[in-house]
mmCIF file with all atom_site columns, C-alpha atoms in Angstrom:
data_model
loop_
_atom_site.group_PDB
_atom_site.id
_atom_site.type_symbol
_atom_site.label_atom_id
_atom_site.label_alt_id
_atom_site.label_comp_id
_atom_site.label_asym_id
_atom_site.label_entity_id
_atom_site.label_seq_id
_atom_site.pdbx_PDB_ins_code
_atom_site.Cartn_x
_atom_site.Cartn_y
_atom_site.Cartn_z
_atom_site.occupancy
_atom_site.B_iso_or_equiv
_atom_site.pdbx_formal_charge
_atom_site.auth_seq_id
_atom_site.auth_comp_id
_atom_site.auth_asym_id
_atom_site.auth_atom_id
_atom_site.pdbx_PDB_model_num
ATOM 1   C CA . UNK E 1 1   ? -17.397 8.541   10.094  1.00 0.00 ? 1   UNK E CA 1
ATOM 2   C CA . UNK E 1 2   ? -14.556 8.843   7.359   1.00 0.00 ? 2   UNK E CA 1
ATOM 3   C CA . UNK E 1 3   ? -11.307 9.331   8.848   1.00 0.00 ? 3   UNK E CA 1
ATOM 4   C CA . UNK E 1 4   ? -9.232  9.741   5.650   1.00 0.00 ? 4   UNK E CA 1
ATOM 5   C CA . UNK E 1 5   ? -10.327 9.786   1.919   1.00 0.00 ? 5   UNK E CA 1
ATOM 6   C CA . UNK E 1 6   ? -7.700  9.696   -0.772  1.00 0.00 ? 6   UNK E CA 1
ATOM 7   C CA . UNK E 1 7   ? -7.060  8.223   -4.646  1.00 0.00 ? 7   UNK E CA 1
ATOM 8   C CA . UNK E 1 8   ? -4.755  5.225   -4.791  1.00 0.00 ? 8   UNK E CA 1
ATOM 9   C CA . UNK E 1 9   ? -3.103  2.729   -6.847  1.00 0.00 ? 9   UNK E CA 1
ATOM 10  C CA . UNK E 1 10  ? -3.861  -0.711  -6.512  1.00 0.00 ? 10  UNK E CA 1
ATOM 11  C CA . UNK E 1 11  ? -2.390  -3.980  -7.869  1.00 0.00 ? 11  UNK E CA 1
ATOM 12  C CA . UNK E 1 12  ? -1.790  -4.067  -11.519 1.00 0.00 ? 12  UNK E CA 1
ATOM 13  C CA . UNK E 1 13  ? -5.045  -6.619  -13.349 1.00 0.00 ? 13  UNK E CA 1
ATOM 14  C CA . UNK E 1 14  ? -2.909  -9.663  -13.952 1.00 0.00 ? 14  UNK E CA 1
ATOM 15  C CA . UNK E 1 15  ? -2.715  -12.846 -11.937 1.00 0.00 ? 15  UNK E CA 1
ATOM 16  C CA . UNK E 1 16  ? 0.232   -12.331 -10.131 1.00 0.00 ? 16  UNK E CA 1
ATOM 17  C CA . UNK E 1 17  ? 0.335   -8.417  -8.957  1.00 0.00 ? 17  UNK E CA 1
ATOM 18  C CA . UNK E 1 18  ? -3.605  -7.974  -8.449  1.00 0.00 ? 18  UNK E CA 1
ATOM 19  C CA . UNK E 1 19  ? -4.728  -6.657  -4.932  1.00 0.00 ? 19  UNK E CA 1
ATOM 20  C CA . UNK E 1 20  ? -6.305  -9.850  -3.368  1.00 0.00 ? 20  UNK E CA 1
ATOM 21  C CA . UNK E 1 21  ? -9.716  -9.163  -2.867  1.00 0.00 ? 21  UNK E CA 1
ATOM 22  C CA . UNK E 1 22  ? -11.115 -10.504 0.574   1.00 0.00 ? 22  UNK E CA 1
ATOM 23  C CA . UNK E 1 23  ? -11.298 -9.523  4.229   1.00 0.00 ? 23  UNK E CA 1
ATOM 24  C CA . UNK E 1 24  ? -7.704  -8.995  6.350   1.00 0.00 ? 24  UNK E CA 1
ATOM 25  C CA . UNK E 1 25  ? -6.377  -7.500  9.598   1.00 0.00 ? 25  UNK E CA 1
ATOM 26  C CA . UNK E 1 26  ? -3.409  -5.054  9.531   1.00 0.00 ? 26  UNK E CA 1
ATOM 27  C CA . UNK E 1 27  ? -1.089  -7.262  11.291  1.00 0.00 ? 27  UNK E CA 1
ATOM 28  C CA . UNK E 1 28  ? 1.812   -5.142  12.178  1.00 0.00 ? 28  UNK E CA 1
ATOM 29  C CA . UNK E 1 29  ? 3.125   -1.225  11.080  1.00 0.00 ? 29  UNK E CA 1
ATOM 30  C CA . UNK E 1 30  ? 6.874   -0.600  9.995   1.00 0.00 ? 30  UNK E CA 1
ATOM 31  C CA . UNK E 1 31  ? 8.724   2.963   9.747   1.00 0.00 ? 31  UNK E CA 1
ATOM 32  C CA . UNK E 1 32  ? 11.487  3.512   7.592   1.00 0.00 ? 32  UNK E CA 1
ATOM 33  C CA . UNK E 1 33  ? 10.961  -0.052  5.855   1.00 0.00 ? 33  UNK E CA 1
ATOM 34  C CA . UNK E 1 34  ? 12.418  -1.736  2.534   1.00 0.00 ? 34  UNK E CA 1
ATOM 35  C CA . UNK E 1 35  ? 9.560   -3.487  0.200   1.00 0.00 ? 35  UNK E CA 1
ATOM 36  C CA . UNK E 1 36  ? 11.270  -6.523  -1.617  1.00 0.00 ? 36  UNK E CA 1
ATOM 37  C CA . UNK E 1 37  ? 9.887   -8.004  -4.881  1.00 0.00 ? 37  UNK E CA 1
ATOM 38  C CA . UNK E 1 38  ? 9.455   -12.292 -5.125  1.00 0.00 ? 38  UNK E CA 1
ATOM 39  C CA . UNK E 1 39  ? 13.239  -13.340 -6.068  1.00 0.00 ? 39  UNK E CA 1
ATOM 40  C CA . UNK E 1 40  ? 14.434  -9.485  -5.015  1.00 0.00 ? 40  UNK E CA 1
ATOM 41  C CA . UNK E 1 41  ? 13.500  -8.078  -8.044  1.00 0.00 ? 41  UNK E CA 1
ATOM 42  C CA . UNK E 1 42  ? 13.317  -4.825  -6.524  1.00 0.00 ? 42  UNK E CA 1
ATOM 43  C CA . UNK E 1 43  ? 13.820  -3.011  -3.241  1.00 0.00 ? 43  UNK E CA 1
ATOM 44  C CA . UNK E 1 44  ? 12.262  0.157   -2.782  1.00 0.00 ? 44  UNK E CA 1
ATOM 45  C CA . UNK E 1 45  ? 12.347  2.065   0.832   1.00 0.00 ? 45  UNK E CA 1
ATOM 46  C CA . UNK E 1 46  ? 8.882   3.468   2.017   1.00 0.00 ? 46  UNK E CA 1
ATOM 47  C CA . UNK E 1 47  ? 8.135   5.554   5.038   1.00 0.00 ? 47  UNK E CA 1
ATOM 48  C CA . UNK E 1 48  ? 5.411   3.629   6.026   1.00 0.00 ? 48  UNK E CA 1
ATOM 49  C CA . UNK E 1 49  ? 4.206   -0.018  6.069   1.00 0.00 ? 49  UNK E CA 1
ATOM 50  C CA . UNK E 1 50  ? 1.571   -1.282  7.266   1.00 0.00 ? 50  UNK E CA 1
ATOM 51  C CA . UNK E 1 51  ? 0.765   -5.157  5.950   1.00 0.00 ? 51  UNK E CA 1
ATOM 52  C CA . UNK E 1 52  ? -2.571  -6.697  6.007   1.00 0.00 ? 52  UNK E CA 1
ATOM 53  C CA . UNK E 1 53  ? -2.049  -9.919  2.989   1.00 0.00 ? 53  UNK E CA 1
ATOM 54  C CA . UNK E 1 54  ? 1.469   -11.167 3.343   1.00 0.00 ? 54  UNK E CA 1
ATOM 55  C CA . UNK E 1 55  ? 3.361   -8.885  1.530   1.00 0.00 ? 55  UNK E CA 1
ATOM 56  C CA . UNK E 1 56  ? 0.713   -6.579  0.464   1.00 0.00 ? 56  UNK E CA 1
ATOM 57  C CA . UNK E 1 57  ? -0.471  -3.578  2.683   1.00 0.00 ? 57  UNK E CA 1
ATOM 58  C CA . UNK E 1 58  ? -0.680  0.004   2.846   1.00 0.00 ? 58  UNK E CA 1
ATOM 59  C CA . UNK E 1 59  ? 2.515   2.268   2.028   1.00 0.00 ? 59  UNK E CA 1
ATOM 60  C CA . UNK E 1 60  ? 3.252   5.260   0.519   1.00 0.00 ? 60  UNK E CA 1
ATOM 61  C CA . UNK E 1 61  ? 4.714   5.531   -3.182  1.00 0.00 ? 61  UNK E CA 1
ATOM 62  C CA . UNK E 1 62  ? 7.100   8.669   -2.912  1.00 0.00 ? 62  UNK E CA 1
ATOM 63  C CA . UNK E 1 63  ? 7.881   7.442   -6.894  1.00 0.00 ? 63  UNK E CA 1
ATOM 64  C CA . UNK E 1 64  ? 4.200   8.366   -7.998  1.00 0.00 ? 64  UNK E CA 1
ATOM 65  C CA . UNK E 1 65  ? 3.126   11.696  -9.161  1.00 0.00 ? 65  UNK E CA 1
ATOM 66  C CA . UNK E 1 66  ? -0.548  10.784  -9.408  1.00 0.00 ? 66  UNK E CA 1
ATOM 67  C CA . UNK E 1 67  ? -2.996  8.401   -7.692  1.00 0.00 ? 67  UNK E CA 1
ATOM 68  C CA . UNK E 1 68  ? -6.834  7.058   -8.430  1.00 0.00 ? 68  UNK E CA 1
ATOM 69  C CA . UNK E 1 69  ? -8.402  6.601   -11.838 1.00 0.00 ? 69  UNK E CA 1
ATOM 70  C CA . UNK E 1 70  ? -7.477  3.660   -13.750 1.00 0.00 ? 70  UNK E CA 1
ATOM 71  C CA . UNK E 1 71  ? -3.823  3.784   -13.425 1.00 0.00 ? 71  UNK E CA 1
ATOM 72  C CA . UNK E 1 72  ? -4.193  0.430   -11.456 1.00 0.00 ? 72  UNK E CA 1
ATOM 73  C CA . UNK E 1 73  ? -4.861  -0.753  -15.023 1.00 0.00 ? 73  UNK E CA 1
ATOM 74  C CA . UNK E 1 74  ? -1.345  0.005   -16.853 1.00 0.00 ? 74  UNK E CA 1
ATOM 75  C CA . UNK E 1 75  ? 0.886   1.098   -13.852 1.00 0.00 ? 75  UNK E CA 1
ATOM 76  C CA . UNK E 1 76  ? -0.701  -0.742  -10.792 1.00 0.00 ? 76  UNK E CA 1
ATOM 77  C CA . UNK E 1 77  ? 1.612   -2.144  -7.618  1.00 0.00 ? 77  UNK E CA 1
ATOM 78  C CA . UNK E 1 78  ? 2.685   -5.529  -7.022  1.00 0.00 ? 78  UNK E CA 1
ATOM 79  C CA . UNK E 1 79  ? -0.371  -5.859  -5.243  1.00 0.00 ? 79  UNK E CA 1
ATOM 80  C CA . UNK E 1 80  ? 0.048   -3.456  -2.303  1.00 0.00 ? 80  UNK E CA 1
ATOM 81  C CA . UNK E 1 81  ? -2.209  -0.382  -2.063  1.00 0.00 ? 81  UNK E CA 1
ATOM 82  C CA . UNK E 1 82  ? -0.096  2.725   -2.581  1.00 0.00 ? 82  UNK E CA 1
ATOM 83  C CA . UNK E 1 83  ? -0.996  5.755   -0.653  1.00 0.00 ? 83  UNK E CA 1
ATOM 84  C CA . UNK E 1 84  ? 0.120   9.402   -0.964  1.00 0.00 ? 84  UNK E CA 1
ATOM 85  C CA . UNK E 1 85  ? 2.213   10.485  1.286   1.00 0.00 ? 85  UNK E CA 1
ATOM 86  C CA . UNK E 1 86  ? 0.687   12.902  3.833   1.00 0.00 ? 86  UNK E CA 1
ATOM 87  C CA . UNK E 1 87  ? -2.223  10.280  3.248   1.00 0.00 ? 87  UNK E CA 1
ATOM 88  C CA . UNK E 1 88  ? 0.138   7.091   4.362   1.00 0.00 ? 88  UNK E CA 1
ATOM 89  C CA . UNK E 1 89  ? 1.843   9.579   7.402   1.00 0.00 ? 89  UNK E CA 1
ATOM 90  C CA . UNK E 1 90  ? -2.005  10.107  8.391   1.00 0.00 ? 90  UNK E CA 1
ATOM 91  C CA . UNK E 1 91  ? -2.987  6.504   8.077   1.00 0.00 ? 91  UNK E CA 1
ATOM 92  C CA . UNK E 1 92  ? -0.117  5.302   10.063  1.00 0.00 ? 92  UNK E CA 1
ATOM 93  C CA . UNK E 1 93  ? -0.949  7.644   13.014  1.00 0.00 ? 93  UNK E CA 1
ATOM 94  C CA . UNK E 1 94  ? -4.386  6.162   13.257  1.00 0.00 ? 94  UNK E CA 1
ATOM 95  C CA . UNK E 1 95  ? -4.282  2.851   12.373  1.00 0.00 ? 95  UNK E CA 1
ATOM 96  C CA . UNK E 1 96  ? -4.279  0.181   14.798  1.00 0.00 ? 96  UNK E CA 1
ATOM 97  C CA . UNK E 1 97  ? -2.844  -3.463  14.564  1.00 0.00 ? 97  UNK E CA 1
ATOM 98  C CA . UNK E 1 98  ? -5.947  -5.177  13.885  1.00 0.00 ? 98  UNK E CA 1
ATOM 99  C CA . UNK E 1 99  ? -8.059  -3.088  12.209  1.00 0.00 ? 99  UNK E CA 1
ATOM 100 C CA . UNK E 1 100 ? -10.231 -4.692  9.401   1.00 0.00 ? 100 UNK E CA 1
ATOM 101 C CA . UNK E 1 101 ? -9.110  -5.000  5.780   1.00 0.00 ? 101 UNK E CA 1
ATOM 102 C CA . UNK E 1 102 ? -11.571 -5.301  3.120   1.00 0.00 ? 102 UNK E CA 1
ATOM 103 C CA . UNK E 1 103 ? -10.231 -5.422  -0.733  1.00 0.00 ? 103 UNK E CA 1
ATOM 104 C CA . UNK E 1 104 ? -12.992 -6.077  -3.117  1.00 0.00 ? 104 UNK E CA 1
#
């Protein structure tokens, strides 16, 4: 049964931002949290967090004004899997600490 269904933005292709593919477990959810970038290039304040890779996970991206297609390809994430945000407020709601990951 599909709980939620929603466009997103995924890790820009390159080496270092792509989403790692494989299977995870969301290992913990964070309100109110600050993302910081490898050597603090950047911190940016999200609304909710929820981490399933080391420092890639679910969130939402107030900073977006669209989501899906192939903007993964020239303006993907650092990795993480940006949500919408009545989509992220949803997810957070629902998801549990331990639910399966799988990025392919």
């Amino acid at each position: 049964e599909v709980a939620l269904d929603t466009d997103v933005v995924t890790g820009l292709m390159t080496e270092s931002r792509a989403t790692p593919a494989g299977v995870c477990l969301v290992y913990n959810k964070a309100l109110d949290y600050t993302l910081i970038g490898q050597g603090y290039s950047y911190r940016t304040p999200v609304s909710y967090w929820m981490p399933f890779n080391g420092a890639v996970g679910f969130h939402d991206a107030w900073w977006r004004s669209a989501f899906g297609g192939d903007i993964y390809l020239y303006d993907g994430s650092h990795g993480c899997v940006n949500l919408p945000y009545d989509i992220a407020k949803k997810m957070y709601a629902h998801i549990e600490i331990g639910t399966p990951v799988i990025v392919y």
